[in-house]
JSON list of C-alpha atoms in Angstrom, two decimals:
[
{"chain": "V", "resi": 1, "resn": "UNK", "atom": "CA", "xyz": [-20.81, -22.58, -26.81]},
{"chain": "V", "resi": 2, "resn": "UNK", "atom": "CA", "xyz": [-17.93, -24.45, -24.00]},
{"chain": "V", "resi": 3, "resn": "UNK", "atom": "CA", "xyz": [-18.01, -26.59, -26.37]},
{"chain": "V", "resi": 4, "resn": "UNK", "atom": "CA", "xyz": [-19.45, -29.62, -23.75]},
{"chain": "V", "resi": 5, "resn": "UNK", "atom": "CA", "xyz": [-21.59, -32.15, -24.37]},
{"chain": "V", "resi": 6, "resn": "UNK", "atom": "CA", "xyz": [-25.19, -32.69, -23.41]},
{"chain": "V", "resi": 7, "resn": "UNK", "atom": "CA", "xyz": [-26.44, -36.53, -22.67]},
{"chain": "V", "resi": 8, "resn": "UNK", "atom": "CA", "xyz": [-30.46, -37.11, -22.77]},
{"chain": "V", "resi": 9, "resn": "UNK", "atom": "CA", "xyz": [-31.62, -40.61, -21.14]},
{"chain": "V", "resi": 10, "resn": "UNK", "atom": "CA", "xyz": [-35.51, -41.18, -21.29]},
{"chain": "V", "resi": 11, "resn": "UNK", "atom": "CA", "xyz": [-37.60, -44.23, -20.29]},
{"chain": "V", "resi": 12, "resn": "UNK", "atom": "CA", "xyz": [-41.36, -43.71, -21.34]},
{"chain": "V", "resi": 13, "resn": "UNK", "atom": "CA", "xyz": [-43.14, -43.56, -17.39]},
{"chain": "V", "resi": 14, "resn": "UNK", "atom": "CA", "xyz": [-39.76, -43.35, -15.29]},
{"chain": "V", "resi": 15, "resn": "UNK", "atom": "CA", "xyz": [-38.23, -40.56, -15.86]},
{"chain": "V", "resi": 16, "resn": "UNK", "atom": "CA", "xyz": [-35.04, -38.58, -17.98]},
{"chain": "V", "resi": 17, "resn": "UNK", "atom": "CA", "xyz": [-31.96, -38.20, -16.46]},
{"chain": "V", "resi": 18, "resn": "UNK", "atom": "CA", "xyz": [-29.50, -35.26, -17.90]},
{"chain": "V", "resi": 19, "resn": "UNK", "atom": "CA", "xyz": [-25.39, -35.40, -18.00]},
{"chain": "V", "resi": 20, "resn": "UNK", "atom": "CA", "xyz": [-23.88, -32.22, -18.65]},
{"chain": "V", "resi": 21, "resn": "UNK", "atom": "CA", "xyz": [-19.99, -32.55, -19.66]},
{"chain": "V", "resi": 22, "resn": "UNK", "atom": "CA", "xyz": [-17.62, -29.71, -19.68]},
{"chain": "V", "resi": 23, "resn": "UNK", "atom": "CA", "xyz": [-14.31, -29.89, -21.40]},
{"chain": "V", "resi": 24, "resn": "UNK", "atom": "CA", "xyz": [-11.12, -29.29, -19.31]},
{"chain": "V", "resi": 25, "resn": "UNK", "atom": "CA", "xyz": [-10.37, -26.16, -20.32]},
{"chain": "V", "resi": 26, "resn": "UNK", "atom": "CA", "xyz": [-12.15, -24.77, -17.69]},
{"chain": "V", "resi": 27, "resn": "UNK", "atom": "CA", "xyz": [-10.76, -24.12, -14.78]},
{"chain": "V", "resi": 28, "resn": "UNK", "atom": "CA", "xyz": [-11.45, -23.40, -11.10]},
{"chain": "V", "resi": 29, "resn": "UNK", "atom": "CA", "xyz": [-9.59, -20.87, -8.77]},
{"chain": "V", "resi": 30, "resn": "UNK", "atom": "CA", "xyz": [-10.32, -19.62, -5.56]},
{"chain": "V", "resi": 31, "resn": "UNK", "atom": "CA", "xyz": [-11.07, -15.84, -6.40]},
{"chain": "V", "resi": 32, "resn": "UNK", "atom": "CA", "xyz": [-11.65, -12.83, -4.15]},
{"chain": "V", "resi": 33, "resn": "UNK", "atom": "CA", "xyz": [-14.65, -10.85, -4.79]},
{"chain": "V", "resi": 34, "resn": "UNK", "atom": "CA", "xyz": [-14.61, -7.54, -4.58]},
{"chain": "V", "resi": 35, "resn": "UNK", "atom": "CA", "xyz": [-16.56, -3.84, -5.10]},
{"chain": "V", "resi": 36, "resn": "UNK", "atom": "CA", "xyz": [-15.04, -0.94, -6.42]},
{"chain": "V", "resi": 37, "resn": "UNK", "atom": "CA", "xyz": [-17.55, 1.73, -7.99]},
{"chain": "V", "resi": 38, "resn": "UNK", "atom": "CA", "xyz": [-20.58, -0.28, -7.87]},
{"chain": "V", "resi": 39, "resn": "UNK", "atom": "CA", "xyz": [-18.61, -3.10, -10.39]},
{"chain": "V", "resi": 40, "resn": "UNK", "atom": "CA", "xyz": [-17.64, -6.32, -8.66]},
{"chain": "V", "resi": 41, "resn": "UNK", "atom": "CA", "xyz": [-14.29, -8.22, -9.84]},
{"chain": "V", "resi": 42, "resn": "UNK", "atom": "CA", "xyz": [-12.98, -10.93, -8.68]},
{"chain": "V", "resi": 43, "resn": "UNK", "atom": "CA", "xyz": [-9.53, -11.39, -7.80]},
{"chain": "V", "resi": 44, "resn": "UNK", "atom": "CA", "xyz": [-6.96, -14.25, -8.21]},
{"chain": "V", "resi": 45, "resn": "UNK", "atom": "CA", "xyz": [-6.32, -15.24, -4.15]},
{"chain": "V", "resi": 46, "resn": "UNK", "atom": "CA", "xyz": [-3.21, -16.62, -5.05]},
{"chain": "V", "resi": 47, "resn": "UNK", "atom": "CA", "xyz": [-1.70, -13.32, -6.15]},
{"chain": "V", "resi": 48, "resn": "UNK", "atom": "CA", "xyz": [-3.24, -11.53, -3.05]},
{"chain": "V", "resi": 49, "resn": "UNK", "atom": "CA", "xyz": [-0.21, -10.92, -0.36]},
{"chain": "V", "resi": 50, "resn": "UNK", "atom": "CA", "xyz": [-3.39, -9.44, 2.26]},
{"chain": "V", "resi": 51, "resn": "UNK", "atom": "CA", "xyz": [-5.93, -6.98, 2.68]},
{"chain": "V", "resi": 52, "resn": "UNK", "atom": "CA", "xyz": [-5.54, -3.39, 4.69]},
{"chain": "V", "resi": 53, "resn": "UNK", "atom": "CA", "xyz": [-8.02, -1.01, 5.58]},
{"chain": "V", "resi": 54, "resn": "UNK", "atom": "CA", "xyz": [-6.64, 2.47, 5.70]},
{"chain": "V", "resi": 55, "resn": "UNK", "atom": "CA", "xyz": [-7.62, 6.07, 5.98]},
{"chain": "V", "resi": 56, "resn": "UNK", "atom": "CA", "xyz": [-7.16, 9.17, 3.57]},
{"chain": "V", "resi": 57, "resn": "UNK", "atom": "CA", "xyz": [-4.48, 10.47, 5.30]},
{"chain": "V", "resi": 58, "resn": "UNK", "atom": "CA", "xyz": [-2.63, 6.93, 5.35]},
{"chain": "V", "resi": 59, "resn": "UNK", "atom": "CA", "xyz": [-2.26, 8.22, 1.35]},
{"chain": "V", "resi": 60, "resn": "UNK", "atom": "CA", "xyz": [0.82, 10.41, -0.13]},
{"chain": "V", "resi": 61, "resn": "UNK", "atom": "CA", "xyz": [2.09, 11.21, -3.44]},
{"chain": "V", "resi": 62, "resn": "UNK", "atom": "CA", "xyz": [5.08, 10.65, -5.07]},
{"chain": "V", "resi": 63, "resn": "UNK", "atom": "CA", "xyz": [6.11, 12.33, -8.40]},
{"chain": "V", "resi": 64, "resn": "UNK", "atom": "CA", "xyz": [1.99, 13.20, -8.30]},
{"chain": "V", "resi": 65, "resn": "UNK", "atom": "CA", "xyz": [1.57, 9.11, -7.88]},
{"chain": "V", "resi": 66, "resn": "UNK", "atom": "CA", "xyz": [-0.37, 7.90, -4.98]},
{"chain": "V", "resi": 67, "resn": "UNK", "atom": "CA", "xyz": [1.39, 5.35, -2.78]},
{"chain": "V", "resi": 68, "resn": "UNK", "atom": "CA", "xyz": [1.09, 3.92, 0.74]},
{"chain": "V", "resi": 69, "resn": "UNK", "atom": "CA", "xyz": [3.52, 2.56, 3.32]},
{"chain": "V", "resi": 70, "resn": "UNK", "atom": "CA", "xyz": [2.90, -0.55, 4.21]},
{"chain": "V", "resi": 71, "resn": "UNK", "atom": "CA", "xyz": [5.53, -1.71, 7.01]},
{"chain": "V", "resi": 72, "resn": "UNK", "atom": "CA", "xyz": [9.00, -0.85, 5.55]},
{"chain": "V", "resi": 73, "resn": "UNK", "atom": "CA", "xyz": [7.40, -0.85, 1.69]},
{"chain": "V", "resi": 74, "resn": "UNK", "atom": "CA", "xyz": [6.17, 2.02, -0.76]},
{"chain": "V", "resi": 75, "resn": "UNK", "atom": "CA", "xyz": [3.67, 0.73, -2.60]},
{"chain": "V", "resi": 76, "resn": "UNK", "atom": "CA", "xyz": [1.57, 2.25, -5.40]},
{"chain": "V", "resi": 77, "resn": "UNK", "atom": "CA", "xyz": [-2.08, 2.87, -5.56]},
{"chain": "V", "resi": 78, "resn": "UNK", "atom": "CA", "xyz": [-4.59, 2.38, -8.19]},
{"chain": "V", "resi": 79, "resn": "UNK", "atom": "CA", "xyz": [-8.25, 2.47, -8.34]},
{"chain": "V", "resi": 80, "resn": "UNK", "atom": "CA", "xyz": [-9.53, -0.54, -9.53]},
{"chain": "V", "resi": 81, "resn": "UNK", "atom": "CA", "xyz": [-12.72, 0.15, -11.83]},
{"chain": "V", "resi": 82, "resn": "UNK", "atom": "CA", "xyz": [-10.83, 3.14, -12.98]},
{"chain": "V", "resi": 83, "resn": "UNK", "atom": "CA", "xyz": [-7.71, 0.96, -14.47]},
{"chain": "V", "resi": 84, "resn": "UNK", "atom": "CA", "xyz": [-10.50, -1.95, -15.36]},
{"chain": "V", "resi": 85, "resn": "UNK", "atom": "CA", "xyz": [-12.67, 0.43, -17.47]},
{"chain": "V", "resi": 86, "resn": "UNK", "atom": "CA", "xyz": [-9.53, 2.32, -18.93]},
{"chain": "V", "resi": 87, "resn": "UNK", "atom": "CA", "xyz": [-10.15, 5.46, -17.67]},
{"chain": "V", "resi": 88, "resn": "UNK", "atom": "CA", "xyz": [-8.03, 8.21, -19.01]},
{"chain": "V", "resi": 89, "resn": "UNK", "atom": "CA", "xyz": [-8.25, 10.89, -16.96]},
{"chain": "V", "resi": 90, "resn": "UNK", "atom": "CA", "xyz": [-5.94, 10.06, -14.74]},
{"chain": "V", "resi": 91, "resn": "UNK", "atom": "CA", "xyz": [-5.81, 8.29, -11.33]},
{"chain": "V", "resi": 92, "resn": "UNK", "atom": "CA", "xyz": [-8.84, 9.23, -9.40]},
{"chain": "V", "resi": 93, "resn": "UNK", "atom": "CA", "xyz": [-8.14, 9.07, -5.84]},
{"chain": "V", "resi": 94, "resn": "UNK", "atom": "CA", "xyz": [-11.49, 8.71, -4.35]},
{"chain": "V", "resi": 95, "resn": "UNK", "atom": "CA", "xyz": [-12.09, 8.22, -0.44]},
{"chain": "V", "resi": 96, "resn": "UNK", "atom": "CA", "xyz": [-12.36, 4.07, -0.82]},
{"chain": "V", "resi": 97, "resn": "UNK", "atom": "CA", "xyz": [-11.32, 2.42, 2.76]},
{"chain": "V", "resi": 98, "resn": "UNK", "atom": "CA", "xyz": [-10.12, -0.72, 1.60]},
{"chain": "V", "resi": 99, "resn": "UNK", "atom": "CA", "xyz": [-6.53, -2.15, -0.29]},
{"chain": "V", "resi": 100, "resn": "UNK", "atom": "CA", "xyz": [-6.34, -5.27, -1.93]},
{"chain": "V", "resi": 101, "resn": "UNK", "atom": "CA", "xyz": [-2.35, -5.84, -2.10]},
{"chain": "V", "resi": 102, "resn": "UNK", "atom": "CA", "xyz": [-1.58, -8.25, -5.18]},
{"chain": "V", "resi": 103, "resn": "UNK", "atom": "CA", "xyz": [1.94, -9.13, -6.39]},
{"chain": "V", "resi": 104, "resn": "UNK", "atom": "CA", "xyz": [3.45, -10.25, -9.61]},
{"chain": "V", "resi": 105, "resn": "UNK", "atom": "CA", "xyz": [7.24, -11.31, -9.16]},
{"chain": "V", "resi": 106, "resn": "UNK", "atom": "CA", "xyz": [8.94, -9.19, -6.85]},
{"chain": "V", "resi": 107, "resn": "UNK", "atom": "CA", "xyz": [6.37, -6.25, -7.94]},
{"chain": "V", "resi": 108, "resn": "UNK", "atom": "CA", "xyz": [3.60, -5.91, -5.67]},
{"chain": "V", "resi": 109, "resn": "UNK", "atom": "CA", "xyz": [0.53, -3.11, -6.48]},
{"chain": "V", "resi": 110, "resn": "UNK", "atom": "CA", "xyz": [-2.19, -1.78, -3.95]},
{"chain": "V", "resi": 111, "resn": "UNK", "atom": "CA", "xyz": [-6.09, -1.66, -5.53]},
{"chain": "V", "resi": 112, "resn": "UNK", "atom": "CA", "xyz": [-8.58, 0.58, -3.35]},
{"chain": "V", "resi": 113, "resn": "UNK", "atom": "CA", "xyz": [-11.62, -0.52, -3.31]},
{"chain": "V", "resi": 114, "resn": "UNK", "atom": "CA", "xyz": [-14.93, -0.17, -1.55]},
{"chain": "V", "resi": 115, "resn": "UNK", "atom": "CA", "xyz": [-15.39, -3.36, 0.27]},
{"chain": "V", "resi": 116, "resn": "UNK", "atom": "CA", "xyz": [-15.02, -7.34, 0.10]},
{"chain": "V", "resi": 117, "resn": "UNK", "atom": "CA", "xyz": [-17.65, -9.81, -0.48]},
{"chain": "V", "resi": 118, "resn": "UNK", "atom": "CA", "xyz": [-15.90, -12.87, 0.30]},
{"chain": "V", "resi": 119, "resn": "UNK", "atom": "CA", "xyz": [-13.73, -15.54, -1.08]},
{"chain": "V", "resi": 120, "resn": "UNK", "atom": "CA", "xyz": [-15.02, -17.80, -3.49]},
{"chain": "V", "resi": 121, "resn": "UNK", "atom": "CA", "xyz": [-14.12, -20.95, -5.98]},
{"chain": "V", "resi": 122, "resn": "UNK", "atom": "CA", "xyz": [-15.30, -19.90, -9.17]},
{"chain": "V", "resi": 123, "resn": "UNK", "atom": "CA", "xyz": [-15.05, -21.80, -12.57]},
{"chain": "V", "resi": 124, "resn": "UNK", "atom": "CA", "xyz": [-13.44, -19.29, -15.37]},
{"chain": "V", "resi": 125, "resn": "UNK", "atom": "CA", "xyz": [-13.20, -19.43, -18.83]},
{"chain": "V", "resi": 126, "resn": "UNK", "atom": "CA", "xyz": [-11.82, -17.66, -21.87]},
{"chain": "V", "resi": 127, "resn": "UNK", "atom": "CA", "xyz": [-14.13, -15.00, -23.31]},
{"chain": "V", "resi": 128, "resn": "UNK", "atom": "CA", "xyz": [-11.74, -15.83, -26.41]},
{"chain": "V", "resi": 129, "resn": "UNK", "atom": "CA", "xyz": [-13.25, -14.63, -29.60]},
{"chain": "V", "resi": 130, "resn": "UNK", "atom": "CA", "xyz": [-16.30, -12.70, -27.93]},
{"chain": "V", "resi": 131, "resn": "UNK", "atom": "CA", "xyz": [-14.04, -10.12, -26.40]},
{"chain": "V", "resi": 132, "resn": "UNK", "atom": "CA", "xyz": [-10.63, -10.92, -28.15]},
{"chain": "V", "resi": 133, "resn": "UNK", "atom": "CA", "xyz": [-7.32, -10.00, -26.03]},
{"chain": "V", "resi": 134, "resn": "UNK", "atom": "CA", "xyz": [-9.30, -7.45, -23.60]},
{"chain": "V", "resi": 135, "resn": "UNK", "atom": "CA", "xyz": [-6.37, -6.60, -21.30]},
{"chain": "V", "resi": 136, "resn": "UNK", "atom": "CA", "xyz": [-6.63, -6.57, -17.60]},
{"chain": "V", "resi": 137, "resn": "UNK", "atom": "CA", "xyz": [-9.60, -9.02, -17.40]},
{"chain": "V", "resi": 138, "resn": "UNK", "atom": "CA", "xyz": [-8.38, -12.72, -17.73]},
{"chain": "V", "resi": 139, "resn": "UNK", "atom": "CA", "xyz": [-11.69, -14.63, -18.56]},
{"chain": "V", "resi": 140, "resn": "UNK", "atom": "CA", "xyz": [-15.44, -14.30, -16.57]},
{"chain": "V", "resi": 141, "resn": "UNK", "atom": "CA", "xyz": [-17.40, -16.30, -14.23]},
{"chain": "V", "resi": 142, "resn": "UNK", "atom": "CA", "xyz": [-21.08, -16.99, -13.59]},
{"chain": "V", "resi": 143, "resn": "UNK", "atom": "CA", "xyz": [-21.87, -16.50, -9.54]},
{"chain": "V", "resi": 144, "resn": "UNK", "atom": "CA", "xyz": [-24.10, -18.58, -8.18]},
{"chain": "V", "resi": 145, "resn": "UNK", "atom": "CA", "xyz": [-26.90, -15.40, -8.76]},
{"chain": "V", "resi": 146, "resn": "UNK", "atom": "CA", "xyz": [-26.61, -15.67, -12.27]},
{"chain": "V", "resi": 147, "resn": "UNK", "atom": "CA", "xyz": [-24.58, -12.65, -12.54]},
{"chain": "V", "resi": 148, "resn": "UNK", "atom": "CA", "xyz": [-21.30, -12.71, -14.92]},
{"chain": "V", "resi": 149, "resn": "UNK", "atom": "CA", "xyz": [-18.21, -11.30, -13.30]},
{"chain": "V", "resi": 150, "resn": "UNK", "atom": "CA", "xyz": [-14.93, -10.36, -14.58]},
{"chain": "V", "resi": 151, "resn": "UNK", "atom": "CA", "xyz": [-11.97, -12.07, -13.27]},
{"chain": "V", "resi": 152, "resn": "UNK", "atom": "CA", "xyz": [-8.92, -9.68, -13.20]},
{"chain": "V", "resi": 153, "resn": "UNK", "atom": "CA", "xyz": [-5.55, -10.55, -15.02]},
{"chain": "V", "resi": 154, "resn": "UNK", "atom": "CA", "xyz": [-2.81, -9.25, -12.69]},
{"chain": "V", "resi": 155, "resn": "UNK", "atom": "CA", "xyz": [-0.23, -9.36, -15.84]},
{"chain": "V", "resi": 156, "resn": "UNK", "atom": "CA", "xyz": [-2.71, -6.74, -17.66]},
{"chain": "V", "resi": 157, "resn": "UNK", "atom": "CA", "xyz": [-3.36, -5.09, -14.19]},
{"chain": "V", "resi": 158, "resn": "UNK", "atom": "CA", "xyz": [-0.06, -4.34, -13.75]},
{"chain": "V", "resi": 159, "resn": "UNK", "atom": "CA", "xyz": [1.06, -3.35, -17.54]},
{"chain": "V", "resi": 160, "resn": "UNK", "atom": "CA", "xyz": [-2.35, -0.94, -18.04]},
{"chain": "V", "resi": 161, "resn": "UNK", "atom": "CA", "xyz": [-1.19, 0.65, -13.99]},
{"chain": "V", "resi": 162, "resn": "UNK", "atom": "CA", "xyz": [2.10, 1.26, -15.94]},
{"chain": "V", "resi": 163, "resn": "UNK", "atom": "CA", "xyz": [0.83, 2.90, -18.93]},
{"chain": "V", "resi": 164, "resn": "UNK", "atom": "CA", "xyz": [-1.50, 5.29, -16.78]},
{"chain": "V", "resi": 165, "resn": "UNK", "atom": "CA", "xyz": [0.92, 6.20, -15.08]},
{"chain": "V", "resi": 166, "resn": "UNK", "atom": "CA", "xyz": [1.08, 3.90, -11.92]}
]
């Protein structure tokens, strides 16, 4: 299905030997992981400006939008898993103690989560045609637990944030 190929050497009382080639569309980035609602996402590091842990009360509103001050900057909230799995209600601000801050341009965007899991190089690739053009999620990864994982796409991110309201 990556479209590889898969090489079979055999000699009768020796042994087999296996090559596995991938094509290079794949591609490897160094991704935070993250958990926020029981999903795990991983993040592109190179759009992460840092990480803050903060308290409820660290949390206003603007025009009924939550934001944070960080330093001299406003900047607003989302909940991750809400914005990933297109909730509609609304913005949901739940007690979560950490923010991932990721930029885009000059545009930077705070994502509460529950808590990191580490930084990791992971290989992603296109869902393509099994998911289409599913916005906010920029291909998936395989951990090394077998589990898939969703690896965010900030452009999405920041355009669904928008539409909700962000």
């Amino acid at each position: 299905k990556l479209n590889g190929i898969v090489d079979l050497d055999s000699t009768k009382d020796v042994g087999s030997t296996i090559s596995i080639k991938l094509p290079l569309t794949l591609a490897i980035i160094q991704g935070l992981l993250v958990e926020s609602d029981r999903d795990i996402f991983i993040l592109p590091l190179s759009s992460v400006h840092e990480t803050v842990k903060t308290e409820g009360s660290e949390i206003h509103y603007v025009n009924q939008r939550p934001v944070f001050r960080l330093r001299d900057e406003i900047i607003p909230l989302i909940n991750l898993s809400q914005i990933i799995n297109n909730d509609s209600r609304g913005f949901e601000m739940t007690e979560k103690p950490y923010i991932v801050v990721v930029g885009l341009a000059e545009k930077k965007l705070g994502m509460m989560i529950d808590r990191f899991l580490g930084q990791e190089e992971v290989v992603i690739k296109s869902m393509g045609e099994y998911l289409g053009s599913t916005t906010g999620v920029a291909g998936a990864t395989i951990l090394g637990d077998g589990r898939i994982r969703l690896i965010v796409d900030l452009i999405g991110l920041f355009n669904m944030a928008r539409k909700l309201g962000g």
